[in-house]
Amino acid sequence: MITGSGGGWGGWGVGVRGRGLGSTSPADAGGLLADLAGDSRLADDPRLPAARAHLWELEGEWVAAREAYLMAASRSTNLAQQRYLNARAQSLPGDPPPAG
């Protein structure tokens, strides 16, 4: 079950079965995000790829993190979120993918 809480973007923090993502390891959180990926209500939501990007960033998976941040930015309709997510993608170590 997907639950909402007071924090996060737009007042929604994502939790699964009453558990927030903040109290789990990156590997456990990745499993929780996989559970959420099948929920049609989150199909185009930028928060899911942004959360994945953060987990990959924590694990040092820069290419995957960059791609996920860029995906999240492309899904967002909020200009401030787009700027933040694009900046996160560009701030990761290594060469960014070529533009275009």
PDB file of N, CA and C in Angstrom:
ATOM      1  N   MET A   1       0.835  -1.172   0.000  1.00  0.00           N
ATOM      2  CA  MET A   1       0.000   0.000   0.000  1.00  0.00           C
ATOM      3  C   MET A   1       0.881   1.237   0.000  1.00  0.00           C
ATOM      4  N   ILE A   2       0.574   2.207  -0.837  1.00  0.00           N
ATOM      5  CA  ILE A   2       1.317   3.458  -0.894  1.00  0.00           C
ATOM      6  C   ILE A   2       0.657   4.438   0.060  1.00  0.00           C
ATOM      7  N   THR A   3       1.471   5.085   0.843  1.00  0.00           N
ATOM      8  CA  THR A   3       0.944   6.037   1.809  1.00  0.00           C
ATOM      9  C   THR A   3       1.560   7.391   1.574  1.00  0.00           C
ATOM     10  N   GLY A   4       0.880   8.439   2.013  1.00  0.00           N
ATOM     11  CA  GLY A   4       1.422   9.786   1.945  1.00  0.00           C
ATOM     12  C   GLY A   4       1.703  10.294   3.338  1.00  0.00           C
ATOM     13  N   SER A   5       2.662  11.199   3.431  1.00  0.00           N
ATOM     14  CA  SER A   5       2.962  11.824   4.715  1.00  0.00           C
ATOM     15  C   SER A   5       3.186  13.302   4.478  1.00  0.00           C
ATOM     16  N   GLY A   6       3.502  14.024   5.494  1.00  0.00           N
ATOM     17  CA  GLY A   6       3.630  15.472   5.402  1.00  0.00           C
ATOM     18  C   GLY A   6       4.856  15.977   4.686  1.00  0.00           C
ATOM     19  N   GLY A   7       5.903  15.185   4.486  1.00  0.00           N
ATOM     20  CA  GLY A   7       7.143  15.686   3.898  1.00  0.00           C
ATOM     21  C   GLY A   7       7.230  15.399   2.422  1.00  0.00           C
ATOM     22  N   GLY A   8       8.333  15.790   1.828  1.00  0.00           N
ATOM     23  CA  GLY A   8       8.584  15.476   0.428  1.00  0.00           C
ATOM     24  C   GLY A   8       8.005  16.495  -0.519  1.00  0.00           C
ATOM     25  N   TRP A   9       8.131  16.224  -1.810  1.00  0.00           N
ATOM     26  CA  TRP A   9       7.626  17.127  -2.828  1.00  0.00           C
ATOM     27  C   TRP A   9       6.119  17.196  -2.748  1.00  0.00           C
ATOM     28  N   GLY A  10       5.578  18.371  -2.806  1.00  0.00           N
ATOM     29  CA  GLY A  10       4.137  18.540  -2.835  1.00  0.00           C
ATOM     30  C   GLY A  10       3.447  18.021  -1.592  1.00  0.00           C
ATOM     31  N   GLY A  11       4.186  17.912  -0.485  1.00  0.00           N
ATOM     32  CA  GLY A  11       3.585  17.437   0.745  1.00  0.00           C
ATOM     33  C   GLY A  11       3.457  15.928   0.836  1.00  0.00           C
ATOM     34  N   TRP A  12       4.046  15.205  -0.113  1.00  0.00           N
ATOM     35  CA  TRP A  12       3.934  13.745  -0.088  1.00  0.00           C
ATOM     36  C   TRP A  12       5.302  13.113   0.087  1.00  0.00           C
ATOM     37  N   GLY A  13       5.450  12.375   1.150  1.00  0.00           N
ATOM     38  CA  GLY A  13       6.613  11.515   1.318  1.00  0.00           C
ATOM     39  C   GLY A  13       6.146  10.116   0.981  1.00  0.00           C
ATOM     40  N   VAL A  14       6.911   9.374   0.248  1.00  0.00           N
ATOM     41  CA  VAL A  14       6.461   8.059  -0.189  1.00  0.00           C
ATOM     42  C   VAL A  14       6.874   7.007   0.820  1.00  0.00           C
ATOM     43  N   GLY A  15       5.937   6.184   1.211  1.00  0.00           N
ATOM     44  CA  GLY A  15       6.205   5.052   2.080  1.00  0.00           C
ATOM     45  C   GLY A  15       5.499   3.826   1.538  1.00  0.00           C
ATOM     46  N   VAL A  16       5.973   2.679   1.875  1.00  0.00           N
ATOM     47  CA  VAL A  16       5.362   1.435   1.420  1.00  0.00           C
ATOM     48  C   VAL A  16       4.979   0.630   2.647  1.00  0.00           C
ATOM     49  N   ARG A  17       3.728   0.195   2.672  1.00  0.00           N
ATOM     50  CA  ARG A  17       3.230  -0.604   3.786  1.00  0.00           C
ATOM     51  C   ARG A  17       3.563   0.041   5.131  1.00  0.00           C
ATOM     52  N   GLY A  18       3.400   1.358   5.186  1.00  0.00           N
ATOM     53  CA  GLY A  18       3.607   2.064   6.438  1.00  0.00           C
ATOM     54  C   GLY A  18       5.063   2.327   6.785  1.00  0.00           C
ATOM     55  N   ARG A  19       6.016   1.968   5.886  1.00  0.00           N
ATOM     56  CA  ARG A  19       7.434   2.187   6.165  1.00  0.00           C
ATOM     57  C   ARG A  19       7.947   3.308   5.285  1.00  0.00           C
ATOM     58  N   GLY A  20       8.650   4.251   5.883  1.00  0.00           N
ATOM     59  CA  GLY A  20       9.310   5.284   5.102  1.00  0.00           C
ATOM     60  C   GLY A  20      10.625   4.746   4.567  1.00  0.00           C
ATOM     61  N   LEU A  21      11.153   5.378   3.510  1.00  0.00           N
ATOM     62  CA  LEU A  21      12.399   4.921   2.920  1.00  0.00           C
ATOM     63  C   LEU A  21      13.610   5.324   3.756  1.00  0.00           C
ATOM     64  N   GLY A  22      13.466   6.306   4.646  1.00  0.00           N
ATOM     65  CA  GLY A  22      14.599   6.806   5.395  1.00  0.00           C
ATOM     66  C   GLY A  22      15.174   5.843   6.406  1.00  0.00           C
ATOM     67  N   SER A  23      14.449   4.816   6.793  1.00  0.00           N
ATOM     68  CA  SER A  23      14.917   3.913   7.836  1.00  0.00           C
ATOM     69  C   SER A  23      15.475   2.603   7.287  1.00  0.00           C
ATOM     70  N   THR A  24      15.722   2.534   5.983  1.00  0.00           N
ATOM     71  CA  THR A  24      16.203   1.298   5.379  1.00  0.00           C
ATOM     72  C   THR A  24      17.551   1.527   4.714  1.00  0.00           C
ATOM     73  N   SER A  25      18.246   0.445   4.395  1.00  0.00           N
ATOM     74  CA  SER A  25      19.510   0.542   3.668  1.00  0.00           C
ATOM     75  C   SER A  25      19.215   0.859   2.203  1.00  0.00           C
ATOM     76  N   PRO A  26      20.231   1.347   1.447  1.00  0.00           N
ATOM     77  CA  PRO A  26      19.994   1.588   0.014  1.00  0.00           C
ATOM     78  C   PRO A  26      19.497   0.356  -0.725  1.00  0.00           C
ATOM     79  N   ALA A  27      20.011  -0.825  -0.394  1.00  0.00           N
ATOM     80  CA  ALA A  27      19.562  -2.045  -1.069  1.00  0.00           C
ATOM     81  C   ALA A  27      18.097  -2.338  -0.749  1.00  0.00           C
ATOM     82  N   ASP A  28      17.718  -2.204   0.529  1.00  0.00           N
ATOM     83  CA  ASP A  28      16.319  -2.421   0.918  1.00  0.00           C
ATOM     84  C   ASP A  28      15.409  -1.381   0.271  1.00  0.00           C
ATOM     85  N   ALA A  29      15.870  -0.136   0.236  1.00  0.00           N
ATOM     86  CA  ALA A  29      15.070   0.924  -0.368  1.00  0.00           C
ATOM     87  C   ALA A  29      14.872   0.658  -1.851  1.00  0.00           C
ATOM     88  N   GLY A  30      15.900   0.124  -2.516  1.00  0.00           N
ATOM     89  CA  GLY A  30      15.758  -0.229  -3.927  1.00  0.00           C
ATOM     90  C   GLY A  30      14.667  -1.262  -4.139  1.00  0.00           C
ATOM     91  N   GLY A  31      14.571  -2.212  -3.227  1.00  0.00           N
ATOM     92  CA  GLY A  31      13.495  -3.200  -3.302  1.00  0.00           C
ATOM     93  C   GLY A  31      12.127  -2.577  -3.111  1.00  0.00           C
ATOM     94  N   LEU A  32      12.039  -1.634  -2.202  1.00  0.00           N
ATOM     95  CA  LEU A  32      10.770  -0.932  -1.984  1.00  0.00           C
ATOM     96  C   LEU A  32      10.390  -0.117  -3.225  1.00  0.00           C
ATOM     97  N   LEU A  33      11.385   0.520  -3.840  1.00  0.00           N
ATOM     98  CA  LEU A  33      11.100   1.286  -5.054  1.00  0.00           C
ATOM     99  C   LEU A  33      10.655   0.374  -6.188  1.00  0.00           C
ATOM    100  N   ALA A  34      11.215  -0.824  -6.248  1.00  0.00           N
ATOM    101  CA  ALA A  34      10.782  -1.790  -7.270  1.00  0.00           C
ATOM    102  C   ALA A  34       9.312  -2.142  -7.065  1.00  0.00           C
ATOM    103  N   ASP A  35       8.887  -2.263  -5.798  1.00  0.00           N
ATOM    104  CA  ASP A  35       7.474  -2.512  -5.515  1.00  0.00           C
ATOM    105  C   ASP A  35       6.612  -1.364  -6.029  1.00  0.00           C
ATOM    106  N   LEU A  36       7.089  -0.142  -5.866  1.00  0.00           N
ATOM    107  CA  LEU A  36       6.329   1.032  -6.291  1.00  0.00           C
ATOM    108  C   LEU A  36       6.289   1.186  -7.807  1.00  0.00           C
ATOM    109  N   ALA A  37       7.290   0.686  -8.491  1.00  0.00           N
ATOM    110  CA  ALA A  37       7.385   0.865  -9.940  1.00  0.00           C
ATOM    111  C   ALA A  37       6.184   0.287 -10.674  1.00  0.00           C
ATOM    112  N   GLY A  38       5.567  -0.717 -10.121  1.00  0.00           N
ATOM    113  CA  GLY A  38       4.414  -1.325 -10.766  1.00  0.00           C
ATOM    114  C   GLY A  38       3.100  -0.596 -10.524  1.00  0.00           C
ATOM    115  N   ASP A  39       3.124   0.429  -9.709  1.00  0.00           N
ATOM    116  CA  ASP A  39       1.899   1.163  -9.390  1.00  0.00           C
ATOM    117  C   ASP A  39       1.626   2.201 -10.476  1.00  0.00           C
ATOM    118  N   SER A  40       0.518   2.075 -11.164  1.00  0.00           N
ATOM    119  CA  SER A  40       0.190   2.968 -12.274  1.00  0.00           C
ATOM    120  C   SER A  40       0.052   4.429 -11.847  1.00  0.00           C
ATOM    121  N   ARG A  41      -0.230   4.668 -10.571  1.00  0.00           N
ATOM    122  CA  ARG A  41      -0.357   6.052 -10.097  1.00  0.00           C
ATOM    123  C   ARG A  41       0.982   6.775 -10.106  1.00  0.00           C
ATOM    124  N   LEU A  42       2.083   6.036 -10.158  1.00  0.00           N
ATOM    125  CA  LEU A  42       3.415   6.647 -10.161  1.00  0.00           C
ATOM    126  C   LEU A  42       4.113   6.526 -11.510  1.00  0.00           C
ATOM    127  N   ALA A  43       3.399   6.104 -12.528  1.00  0.00           N
ATOM    128  CA  ALA A  43       4.006   5.816 -13.829  1.00  0.00           C
ATOM    129  C   ALA A  43       4.787   7.004 -14.392  1.00  0.00           C
ATOM    130  N   ASP A  44       4.273   8.190 -14.275  1.00  0.00           N
ATOM    131  CA  ASP A  44       4.928   9.378 -14.833  1.00  0.00           C
ATOM    132  C   ASP A  44       5.427  10.330 -13.757  1.00  0.00           C
ATOM    133  N   ASP A  45       5.443   9.898 -12.528  1.00  0.00           N
ATOM    134  CA  ASP A  45       5.845  10.753 -11.413  1.00  0.00           C
ATOM    135  C   ASP A  45       7.365  10.885 -11.368  1.00  0.00           C
ATOM    136  N   PRO A  46       7.901  12.086 -11.213  1.00  0.00           N
ATOM    137  CA  PRO A  46       9.357  12.254 -11.182  1.00  0.00           C
ATOM    138  C   PRO A  46      10.019  11.759  -9.900  1.00  0.00           C
ATOM    139  N   ARG A  47       9.247  11.527  -8.858  1.00  0.00           N
ATOM    140  CA  ARG A  47       9.853  11.146  -7.578  1.00  0.00           C
ATOM    141  C   ARG A  47      10.474   9.759  -7.601  1.00  0.00           C
ATOM    142  N   LEU A  48       9.900   8.835  -8.360  1.00  0.00           N
ATOM    143  CA  LEU A  48      10.438   7.478  -8.397  1.00  0.00           C
ATOM    144  C   LEU A  48      11.839   7.444  -9.025  1.00  0.00           C
ATOM    145  N   PRO A  49      12.046   8.013 -10.231  1.00  0.00           N
ATOM    146  CA  PRO A  49      13.412   8.016 -10.751  1.00  0.00           C
ATOM    147  C   PRO A  49      14.362   8.889  -9.931  1.00  0.00           C
ATOM    148  N   ALA A  50      13.853   9.939  -9.293  1.00  0.00           N
ATOM    149  CA  ALA A  50      14.716  10.766  -8.440  1.00  0.00           C
ATOM    150  C   ALA A  50      15.192   9.973  -7.231  1.00  0.00           C
ATOM    151  N   ALA A  51      14.314   9.184  -6.657  1.00  0.00           N
ATOM    152  CA  ALA A  51      14.701   8.352  -5.512  1.00  0.00           C
ATOM    153  C   ALA A  51      15.698   7.283  -5.953  1.00  0.00           C
ATOM    154  N   ARG A  52      15.461   6.672  -7.107  1.00  0.00           N
ATOM    155  CA  ARG A  52      16.415   5.688  -7.635  1.00  0.00           C
ATOM    156  C   ARG A  52      17.782   6.340  -7.869  1.00  0.00           C
ATOM    157  N   ALA A  53      17.761   7.540  -8.445  1.00  0.00           N
ATOM    158  CA  ALA A  53      19.011   8.253  -8.716  1.00  0.00           C
ATOM    159  C   ALA A  53      19.788   8.477  -7.430  1.00  0.00           C
ATOM    160  N   HIS A  54      19.094   8.880  -6.391  1.00  0.00           N
ATOM    161  CA  HIS A  54      19.765   9.115  -5.113  1.00  0.00           C
ATOM    162  C   HIS A  54      20.386   7.827  -4.578  1.00  0.00           C
ATOM    163  N   LEU A  55      19.659   6.733  -4.665  1.00  0.00           N
ATOM    164  CA  LEU A  55      20.205   5.453  -4.195  1.00  0.00           C
ATOM    165  C   LEU A  55      21.426   5.044  -5.005  1.00  0.00           C
ATOM    166  N   TRP A  56      21.359   5.206  -6.338  1.00  0.00           N
ATOM    167  CA  TRP A  56      22.510   4.863  -7.173  1.00  0.00           C
ATOM    168  C   TRP A  56      23.690   5.785  -6.867  1.00  0.00           C
ATOM    169  N   GLU A  57      23.386   7.039  -6.577  1.00  0.00           N
ATOM    170  CA  GLU A  57      24.446   7.974  -6.212  1.00  0.00           C
ATOM    171  C   GLU A  57      25.136   7.509  -4.924  1.00  0.00           C
ATOM    172  N   LEU A  58      24.357   7.082  -3.950  1.00  0.00           N
ATOM    173  CA  LEU A  58      24.920   6.578  -2.696  1.00  0.00           C
ATOM    174  C   LEU A  58      25.806   5.358  -2.927  1.00  0.00           C
ATOM    175  N   GLU A  59      25.464   4.553  -3.933  1.00  0.00           N
ATOM    176  CA  GLU A  59      26.223   3.348  -4.238  1.00  0.00           C
ATOM    177  C   GLU A  59      27.395   3.602  -5.190  1.00  0.00           C
ATOM    178  N   GLY A  60      27.531   4.854  -5.646  1.00  0.00           N
ATOM    179  CA  GLY A  60      28.624   5.175  -6.557  1.00  0.00           C
ATOM    180  C   GLY A  60      28.366   4.801  -8.003  1.00  0.00           C
ATOM    181  N   GLU A  61      27.122   4.532  -8.343  1.00  0.00           N
ATOM    182  CA  GLU A  61      26.727   4.192  -9.714  1.00  0.00           C
ATOM    183  C   GLU A  61      26.373   5.479 -10.454  1.00  0.00           C
ATOM    184  N   TRP A  62      27.422   6.226 -10.864  1.00  0.00           N
ATOM    185  CA  TRP A  62      27.217   7.581 -11.378  1.00  0.00           C
ATOM    186  C   TRP A  62      26.425   7.629 -12.677  1.00  0.00           C
ATOM    187  N   VAL A  63      26.693   6.719 -13.606  1.00  0.00           N
ATOM    188  CA  VAL A  63      25.996   6.747 -14.894  1.00  0.00           C
ATOM    189  C   VAL A  63      24.505   6.483 -14.701  1.00  0.00           C
ATOM    190  N   ALA A  64      24.178   5.463 -13.937  1.00  0.00           N
ATOM    191  CA  ALA A  64      22.766   5.150 -13.673  1.00  0.00           C
ATOM    192  C   ALA A  64      22.091   6.294 -12.916  1.00  0.00           C
ATOM    193  N   ALA A  65      22.802   6.865 -11.957  1.00  0.00           N
ATOM    194  CA  ALA A  65      22.238   7.986 -11.180  1.00  0.00           C
ATOM    195  C   ALA A  65      21.970   9.173 -12.095  1.00  0.00           C
ATOM    196  N   ARG A  66      22.942   9.495 -12.962  1.00  0.00           N
ATOM    197  CA  ARG A  66      22.766  10.635 -13.866  1.00  0.00           C
ATOM    198  C   ARG A  66      21.559  10.422 -14.774  1.00  0.00           C
ATOM    199  N   GLU A  67      21.438   9.239 -15.355  1.00  0.00           N
ATOM    200  CA  GLU A  67      20.315   8.950 -16.247  1.00  0.00           C
ATOM    201  C   GLU A  67      18.984   9.061 -15.511  1.00  0.00           C
ATOM    202  N   ALA A  68      18.938   8.578 -14.275  1.00  0.00           N
ATOM    203  CA  ALA A  68      17.692   8.637 -13.500  1.00  0.00           C
ATOM    204  C   ALA A  68      17.349  10.071 -13.115  1.00  0.00           C
ATOM    205  N   TYR A  69      18.360  10.880 -12.736  1.00  0.00           N
ATOM    206  CA  TYR A  69      18.088  12.291 -12.434  1.00  0.00           C
ATOM    207  C   TYR A  69      17.550  13.007 -13.671  1.00  0.00           C
ATOM    208  N   LEU A  70      18.128  12.727 -14.829  1.00  0.00           N
ATOM    209  CA  LEU A  70      17.652  13.355 -16.062  1.00  0.00           C
ATOM    210  C   LEU A  70      16.244  12.896 -16.416  1.00  0.00           C
ATOM    211  N   MET A  71      15.946  11.623 -16.170  1.00  0.00           N
ATOM    212  CA  MET A  71      14.589  11.129 -16.405  1.00  0.00           C
ATOM    213  C   MET A  71      13.600  11.834 -15.479  1.00  0.00           C
ATOM    214  N   ALA A  72      13.980  11.967 -14.212  1.00  0.00           N
ATOM    215  CA  ALA A  72      13.105  12.645 -13.249  1.00  0.00           C
ATOM    216  C   ALA A  72      12.869  14.090 -13.678  1.00  0.00           C
ATOM    217  N   ALA A  73      13.928  14.763 -14.120  1.00  0.00           N
ATOM    218  CA  ALA A  73      13.786  16.154 -14.564  1.00  0.00           C
ATOM    219  C   ALA A  73      12.848  16.253 -15.759  1.00  0.00           C
ATOM    220  N   SER A  74      12.942  15.304 -16.679  1.00  0.00           N
ATOM    221  CA  SER A  74      12.082  15.350 -17.863  1.00  0.00           C
ATOM    222  C   SER A  74      10.616  15.081 -17.520  1.00  0.00           C
ATOM    223  N   ARG A  75      10.376  14.368 -16.437  1.00  0.00           N
ATOM    224  CA  ARG A  75       8.998  14.076 -16.020  1.00  0.00           C
ATOM    225  C   ARG A  75       8.381  15.198 -15.196  1.00  0.00           C
ATOM    226  N   SER A  76       9.212  16.025 -14.607  1.00  0.00           N
ATOM    227  CA  SER A  76       8.700  17.067 -13.718  1.00  0.00           C
ATOM    228  C   SER A  76       8.091  18.216 -14.513  1.00  0.00           C
ATOM    229  N   THR A  77       7.008  18.756 -13.998  1.00  0.00           N
ATOM    230  CA  THR A  77       6.398  19.942 -14.594  1.00  0.00           C
ATOM    231  C   THR A  77       6.752  21.197 -13.800  1.00  0.00           C
ATOM    232  N   ASN A  78       7.526  21.025 -12.744  1.00  0.00           N
ATOM    233  CA  ASN A  78       7.914  22.118 -11.871  1.00  0.00           C
ATOM    234  C   ASN A  78       9.312  22.588 -12.277  1.00  0.00           C
ATOM    235  N   LEU A  79       9.433  23.846 -12.685  1.00  0.00           N
ATOM    236  CA  LEU A  79      10.702  24.358 -13.178  1.00  0.00           C
ATOM    237  C   LEU A  79      11.805  24.283 -12.121  1.00  0.00           C
ATOM    238  N   ALA A  80      11.479  24.585 -10.866  1.00  0.00           N
ATOM    239  CA  ALA A  80      12.484  24.511  -9.804  1.00  0.00           C
ATOM    240  C   ALA A  80      12.977  23.072  -9.616  1.00  0.00           C
ATOM    241  N   GLN A  81      12.082  22.104  -9.680  1.00  0.00           N
ATOM    242  CA  GLN A  81      12.485  20.696  -9.577  1.00  0.00           C
ATOM    243  C   GLN A  81      13.351  20.299 -10.767  1.00  0.00           C
ATOM    244  N   GLN A  82      12.979  20.741 -11.962  1.00  0.00           N
ATOM    245  CA  GLN A  82      13.766  20.431 -13.156  1.00  0.00           C
ATOM    246  C   GLN A  82      15.189  20.962 -13.009  1.00  0.00           C
ATOM    247  N   ARG A  83      15.309  22.196 -12.560  1.00  0.00           N
ATOM    248  CA  ARG A  83      16.642  22.784 -12.374  1.00  0.00           C
ATOM    249  C   ARG A  83      17.447  22.007 -11.350  1.00  0.00           C
ATOM    250  N   TYR A  84      16.811  21.671 -10.234  1.00  0.00           N
ATOM    251  CA  TYR A  84      17.505  20.932  -9.174  1.00  0.00           C
ATOM    252  C   TYR A  84      17.978  19.568  -9.685  1.00  0.00           C
ATOM    253  N   LEU A  85      17.092  18.833 -10.335  1.00  0.00           N
ATOM    254  CA  LEU A  85      17.421  17.491 -10.805  1.00  0.00           C
ATOM    255  C   LEU A  85      18.491  17.525 -11.899  1.00  0.00           C
ATOM    256  N   ASN A  86      18.396  18.477 -12.801  1.00  0.00           N
ATOM    257  CA  ASN A  86      19.428  18.617 -13.828  1.00  0.00           C
ATOM    258  C   ASN A  86      20.774  18.991 -13.204  1.00  0.00           C
ATOM    259  N   ALA A  87      20.753  19.840 -12.193  1.00  0.00           N
ATOM    260  CA  ALA A  87      21.989  20.215 -11.501  1.00  0.00           C
ATOM    261  C   ALA A  87      22.597  19.008 -10.792  1.00  0.00           C
ATOM    262  N   ARG A  88      21.739  18.183 -10.172  1.00  0.00           N
ATOM    263  CA  ARG A  88      22.241  16.967  -9.523  1.00  0.00           C
ATOM    264  C   ARG A  88      22.907  16.059 -10.552  1.00  0.00           C
ATOM    265  N   ALA A  89      22.287  15.902 -11.702  1.00  0.00           N
ATOM    266  CA  ALA A  89      22.845  15.058 -12.754  1.00  0.00           C
ATOM    267  C   ALA A  89      24.210  15.582 -13.204  1.00  0.00           C
ATOM    268  N   GLN A  90      24.314  16.896 -13.371  1.00  0.00           N
ATOM    269  CA  GLN A  90      25.561  17.484 -13.846  1.00  0.00           C
ATOM    270  C   GLN A  90      26.651  17.493 -12.781  1.00  0.00           C
ATOM    271  N   SER A  91      26.273  17.396 -11.513  1.00  0.00           N
ATOM    272  CA  SER A  91      27.255  17.466 -10.432  1.00  0.00           C
ATOM    273  C   SER A  91      27.930  16.125 -10.149  1.00  0.00           C
ATOM    274  N   LEU A  92      27.445  15.057 -10.751  1.00  0.00           N
ATOM    275  CA  LEU A  92      28.014  13.736 -10.485  1.00  0.00           C
ATOM    276  C   LEU A  92      29.397  13.599 -11.110  1.00  0.00           C
ATOM    277  N   PRO A  93      30.277  12.823 -10.484  1.00  0.00           N
ATOM    278  CA  PRO A  93      31.608  12.616 -11.038  1.00  0.00           C
ATOM    279  C   PRO A  93      31.563  11.929 -12.401  1.00  0.00           C
ATOM    280  N   GLY A  94      32.622  12.118 -13.159  1.00  0.00           N
ATOM    281  CA  GLY A  94      32.694  11.488 -14.469  1.00  0.00           C
ATOM    282  C   GLY A  94      32.146  12.392 -15.535  1.00  0.00           C
ATOM    283  N   ASP A  95      32.298  11.959 -16.749  1.00  0.00           N
ATOM    284  CA  ASP A  95      31.845  12.757 -17.891  1.00  0.00           C
ATOM    285  C   ASP A  95      30.346  12.599 -18.083  1.00  0.00           C
ATOM    286  N   PRO A  96      29.616  13.722 -18.198  1.00  0.00           N
ATOM    287  CA  PRO A  96      28.193  13.608 -18.504  1.00  0.00           C
ATOM    288  C   PRO A  96      28.013  13.123 -19.939  1.00  0.00           C
ATOM    289  N   PRO A  97      26.856  12.537 -20.239  1.00  0.00           N
ATOM    290  CA  PRO A  97      26.624  12.077 -21.608  1.00  0.00           C
ATOM    291  C   PRO A  97      26.592  13.272 -22.567  1.00  0.00           C
ATOM    292  N   PRO A  98      26.965  13.070 -23.835  1.00  0.00           N
ATOM    293  CA  PRO A  98      26.947  14.177 -24.788  1.00  0.00           C
ATOM    294  C   PRO A  98      25.538  14.714 -24.968  1.00  0.00           C
ATOM    295  N   ALA A  99      25.424  16.035 -25.097  1.00  0.00           N
ATOM    296  CA  ALA A  99      24.122  16.678 -25.297  1.00  0.00           C
ATOM    297  C   ALA A  99      23.630  16.391 -26.696  1.00  0.00           C
ATOM    298  N   GLY A 100      22.298  16.307 -26.807  1.00  0.00           N
ATOM    299  CA  GLY A 100      21.716  16.162 -28.134  1.00  0.00           C
ATOM    300  C   GLY A 100      21.212  14.847 -28.359  1.00  0.00           C
TER     301      GLY A 100
END
